[in-house]
PDB file of C-alpha atoms and ligand atoms in Angstrom:
ATOM      1  CA  UNK A  19     116.196  56.745   2.076  1.00  0.00           C
ATOM      2  CA  UNK A  20     119.975  55.857   1.106  1.00  0.00           C
ATOM      3  CA  UNK A  21     121.258  54.333  -2.064  1.00  0.00           C
ATOM      4  CA  UNK A  22     120.643  50.458  -1.156  1.00  0.00           C
ATOM      5  CA  UNK A  23     117.295  50.898  -0.196  1.00  0.00           C
ATOM      6  CA  UNK A  24     116.730  52.315  -3.374  1.00  0.00           C
ATOM      7  CA  UNK A  25     118.141  49.621  -5.425  1.00  0.00           C
ATOM      8  CA  UNK A  26     115.833  47.852  -3.735  1.00  0.00           C
ATOM      9  CA  UNK A  27     112.123  49.921  -4.347  1.00  0.00           C
ATOM     10  CA  UNK A  28     113.212  49.739  -7.749  1.00  0.00           C
ATOM     11  CA  UNK A  29     114.061  45.801  -7.804  1.00  0.00           C
ATOM     12  CA  UNK A  30     111.172  45.023  -5.676  1.00  0.00           C
ATOM     13  CA  UNK A  31     109.304  47.662  -8.576  1.00  0.00           C
ATOM     14  CA  UNK A  32     110.955  45.539 -11.719  1.00  0.00           C
ATOM     15  CA  UNK A  33     109.223  42.449  -9.975  1.00  0.00           C
ATOM     16  CA  UNK A  34     106.060  44.034  -9.686  1.00  0.00           C
ATOM     17  CA  UNK A  35     105.657  45.690 -12.993  1.00  0.00           C
ATOM     18  CA  UNK A  36     107.301  42.506 -14.399  1.00  0.00           C
ATOM     19  CA  UNK A  37     104.306  39.922 -12.789  1.00  0.00           C
ATOM     20  CA  UNK A  38     101.844  42.727 -14.113  1.00  0.00           C
ATOM     21  CA  UNK A  39     102.776  41.812 -17.345  1.00  0.00           C
ATOM     22  CA  UNK A  40     102.185  38.282 -17.279  1.00  0.00           C
ATOM     23  CA  UNK A  41      98.872  38.705 -16.021  1.00  0.00           C
ATOM     24  CA  UNK A  42      98.006  41.626 -18.908  1.00  0.00           C
ATOM     25  CA  UNK A  43      99.327  39.005 -21.529  1.00  0.00           C
ATOM     26  CA  UNK A  44      96.869  35.746 -19.537  1.00  0.00           C
ATOM     27  CA  UNK A  45      94.187  38.867 -19.121  1.00  0.00           C
ATOM     28  CA  UNK A  46      94.725  38.966 -22.993  1.00  0.00           C
ATOM     29  CA  UNK A  47      94.403  35.097 -23.949  1.00  0.00           C
ATOM     30  CA  UNK A  48      91.475  34.659 -21.574  1.00  0.00           C
ATOM     31  CA  UNK A  49      89.622  38.156 -23.935  1.00  0.00           C
ATOM     32  CA  UNK A  50      90.394  36.077 -26.866  1.00  0.00           C
ATOM     33  CA  UNK A  51      89.235  33.320 -26.266  1.00  0.00           C
ATOM     34  CA  UNK A  52      86.168  35.186 -24.874  1.00  0.00           C
ATOM     35  CA  UNK A  53      85.792  37.130 -28.190  1.00  0.00           C
ATOM     36  CA  UNK A  54      86.571  34.145 -30.168  1.00  0.00           C
ATOM     37  CA  UNK A  55      83.591  31.957 -28.315  1.00  0.00           C
ATOM     38  CA  UNK A  56      81.450  34.878 -28.739  1.00  0.00           C
ATOM     39  CA  UNK A  57      81.496  34.922 -32.283  1.00  0.00           C
ATOM     40  CA  UNK A  58      80.974  30.953 -32.494  1.00  0.00           C
ATOM     41  CA  UNK A  59      77.768  31.550 -30.087  1.00  0.00           C
ATOM     42  CA  UNK A  60      76.739  34.759 -32.532  1.00  0.00           C
ATOM     43  CA  UNK A  61      76.658  32.950 -35.807  1.00  0.00           C
ATOM     44  CA  UNK A  62      75.413  29.156 -34.253  1.00  0.00           C
ATOM     45  CA  UNK A  63      72.424  31.795 -32.985  1.00  0.00           C
ATOM     46  CA  UNK A  64      71.793  33.375 -36.065  1.00  0.00           C
ATOM     47  CA  UNK A  65      71.663  29.878 -37.674  1.00  0.00           C
ATOM     48  CA  UNK A  66      69.124  28.835 -34.888  1.00  0.00           C
ATOM     49  CA  UNK A  67      66.715  31.558 -35.877  1.00  0.00           C
ATOM     50  CA  UNK A  68      66.754  31.458 -38.970  1.00  0.00           C
ATOM     51  CA  UNK A  69      65.588  28.064 -38.333  1.00  0.00           C
ATOM     52  CA  UNK A  70      63.002  28.736 -35.699  1.00  0.00           C
ATOM     53  CA  UNK A  71      61.915  31.131 -38.015  1.00  0.00           C
ATOM     54  CA  UNK A  72      61.108  28.949 -40.373  1.00  0.00           C
ATOM     55  CA  UNK A  73      59.823  26.135 -38.237  1.00  0.00           C
ATOM     56  CA  UNK A  74      58.038  27.875 -35.259  1.00  0.00           C
ATOM     57  CA  UNK A  75      54.340  27.234 -35.583  1.00  0.00           C
ATOM     58  CA  UNK A  76      53.113  29.680 -34.009  1.00  0.00           C
ATOM     59  CA  UNK A  77      54.207  32.241 -36.616  1.00  0.00           C
ATOM     60  CA  UNK A  78      50.877  34.532 -37.262  1.00  0.00           C
ATOM     61  CA  UNK A  79      49.484  33.413 -40.833  1.00  0.00           C
ATOM     62  CA  UNK A  80      50.636  36.547 -42.285  1.00  0.00           C
ATOM     63  CA  UNK A  81      54.070  36.176 -41.380  1.00  0.00           C
ATOM     64  CA  UNK A  82      54.465  32.543 -42.562  1.00  0.00           C
ATOM     65  CA  UNK A  83      53.434  33.227 -46.891  1.00  0.00           C
ATOM     66  CA  UNK A  84      56.370  34.237 -47.629  1.00  0.00           C
ATOM     67  CA  UNK A  85      57.744  31.211 -46.800  1.00  0.00           C
ATOM     68  CA  UNK A  86      58.153  28.845 -49.479  1.00  0.00           C
ATOM     69  CA  UNK A  87      57.399  25.009 -49.456  1.00  0.00           C
ATOM     70  CA  UNK A  88      60.540  22.896 -48.950  1.00  0.00           C
ATOM     71  CA  UNK A  89      62.491  26.626 -47.548  1.00  0.00           C
ATOM     72  CA  UNK A  90      62.886  24.720 -44.134  1.00  0.00           C
ATOM     73  CA  UNK A  91      64.756  21.253 -45.893  1.00  0.00           C
ATOM     74  CA  UNK A  92      67.022  24.099 -47.546  1.00  0.00           C
ATOM     75  CA  UNK A  93      67.822  26.242 -44.771  1.00  0.00           C
ATOM     76  CA  UNK A  94      68.925  22.670 -43.233  1.00  0.00           C
ATOM     77  CA  UNK A  95      70.718  21.955 -45.591  1.00  0.00           C
ATOM     78  CA  UNK A  96      72.838  25.324 -45.487  1.00  0.00           C
ATOM     79  CA  UNK A  97      73.541  25.110 -41.893  1.00  0.00           C
ATOM     80  CA  UNK A  98      74.699  21.536 -42.363  1.00  0.00           C
ATOM     81  CA  UNK A  99      76.996  22.870 -45.006  1.00  0.00           C
ATOM     82  CA  UNK A 100      77.772  25.628 -43.150  1.00  0.00           C
ATOM     83  CA  UNK A 101      79.244  23.246 -40.585  1.00  0.00           C
ATOM     84  CA  UNK A 102      76.801  22.716 -38.013  1.00  0.00           C
ATOM     85  CA  UNK A 103      74.542  19.743 -36.653  1.00  0.00           C
ATOM     86  CA  UNK A 104      70.702  19.757 -38.098  1.00  0.00           C
ATOM     87  CA  UNK A 105      70.138  16.381 -36.527  1.00  0.00           C
ATOM     88  CA  UNK A 106      68.163  15.889 -32.866  1.00  0.00           C
ATOM     89  CA  UNK A 107      71.118  14.431 -31.706  1.00  0.00           C
ATOM     90  CA  UNK A 108      73.406  17.347 -31.482  1.00  0.00           C
ATOM     91  CA  UNK A 109      71.122  20.527 -33.528  1.00  0.00           C
ATOM     92  CA  UNK A 110      73.383  23.287 -33.522  1.00  0.00           C
ATOM     93  CA  UNK A 111      76.786  22.236 -31.984  1.00  0.00           C
ATOM     94  CA  UNK A 112      79.727  22.689 -34.239  1.00  0.00           C
ATOM     95  CA  UNK A 113      80.368  19.586 -36.815  1.00  0.00           C
ATOM     96  CA  UNK A 114      83.551  18.071 -36.731  1.00  0.00           C
ATOM     97  CA  UNK A 115      85.039  18.064 -40.812  1.00  0.00           C
ATOM     98  CA  UNK A 116      83.367  14.445 -41.163  1.00  0.00           C
ATOM     99  CA  UNK A 117      79.500  14.158 -42.193  1.00  0.00           C
ATOM    100  CA  UNK A 118      77.202  12.736 -39.845  1.00  0.00           C
ATOM    101  CA  UNK A 119      75.347  10.034 -40.486  1.00  0.00           C
ATOM    102  CA  UNK A 120      72.274  11.316 -38.834  1.00  0.00           C
ATOM    103  CA  UNK A 121      71.918  14.937 -40.695  1.00  0.00           C
ATOM    104  CA  UNK A 122      72.448  13.371 -43.924  1.00  0.00           C
ATOM    105  CA  UNK A 123      69.258  11.529 -43.697  1.00  0.00           C
ATOM    106  CA  UNK A 124      67.133  14.569 -42.549  1.00  0.00           C
ATOM    107  CA  UNK A 125      68.716  16.816 -45.722  1.00  0.00           C
ATOM    108  CA  UNK A 126      66.817  13.625 -47.748  1.00  0.00           C
TER     109      UNK A 126
HETATM  110 ZN1  LIG B 220      74.088  15.379 -37.131  1.00  0.00          ZN
END
């Protein structure tokens, strides 16, 4: 292998490493997006489960005894305050900073 070939090969490798590095950066971006999305879904899922837990009509009687009257509304108000819709239109989806009139109507 002459010096010229060697130099070309090293240059080629350098280009490939640059491309790989760029791909790695892109993948890292996607991974953090997915982690963030997963976190949001986990929080949302927790809220939905706690909502269903107090509203599920099929829950056996003994499991319902710890639920006090009005607790469901308190739960909804809490979920709303934490930034999620509780109205039928957009239930469980994250709210923007503005109040939602449909949600507020439910809490009242
Ligand atoms: Zn709403």
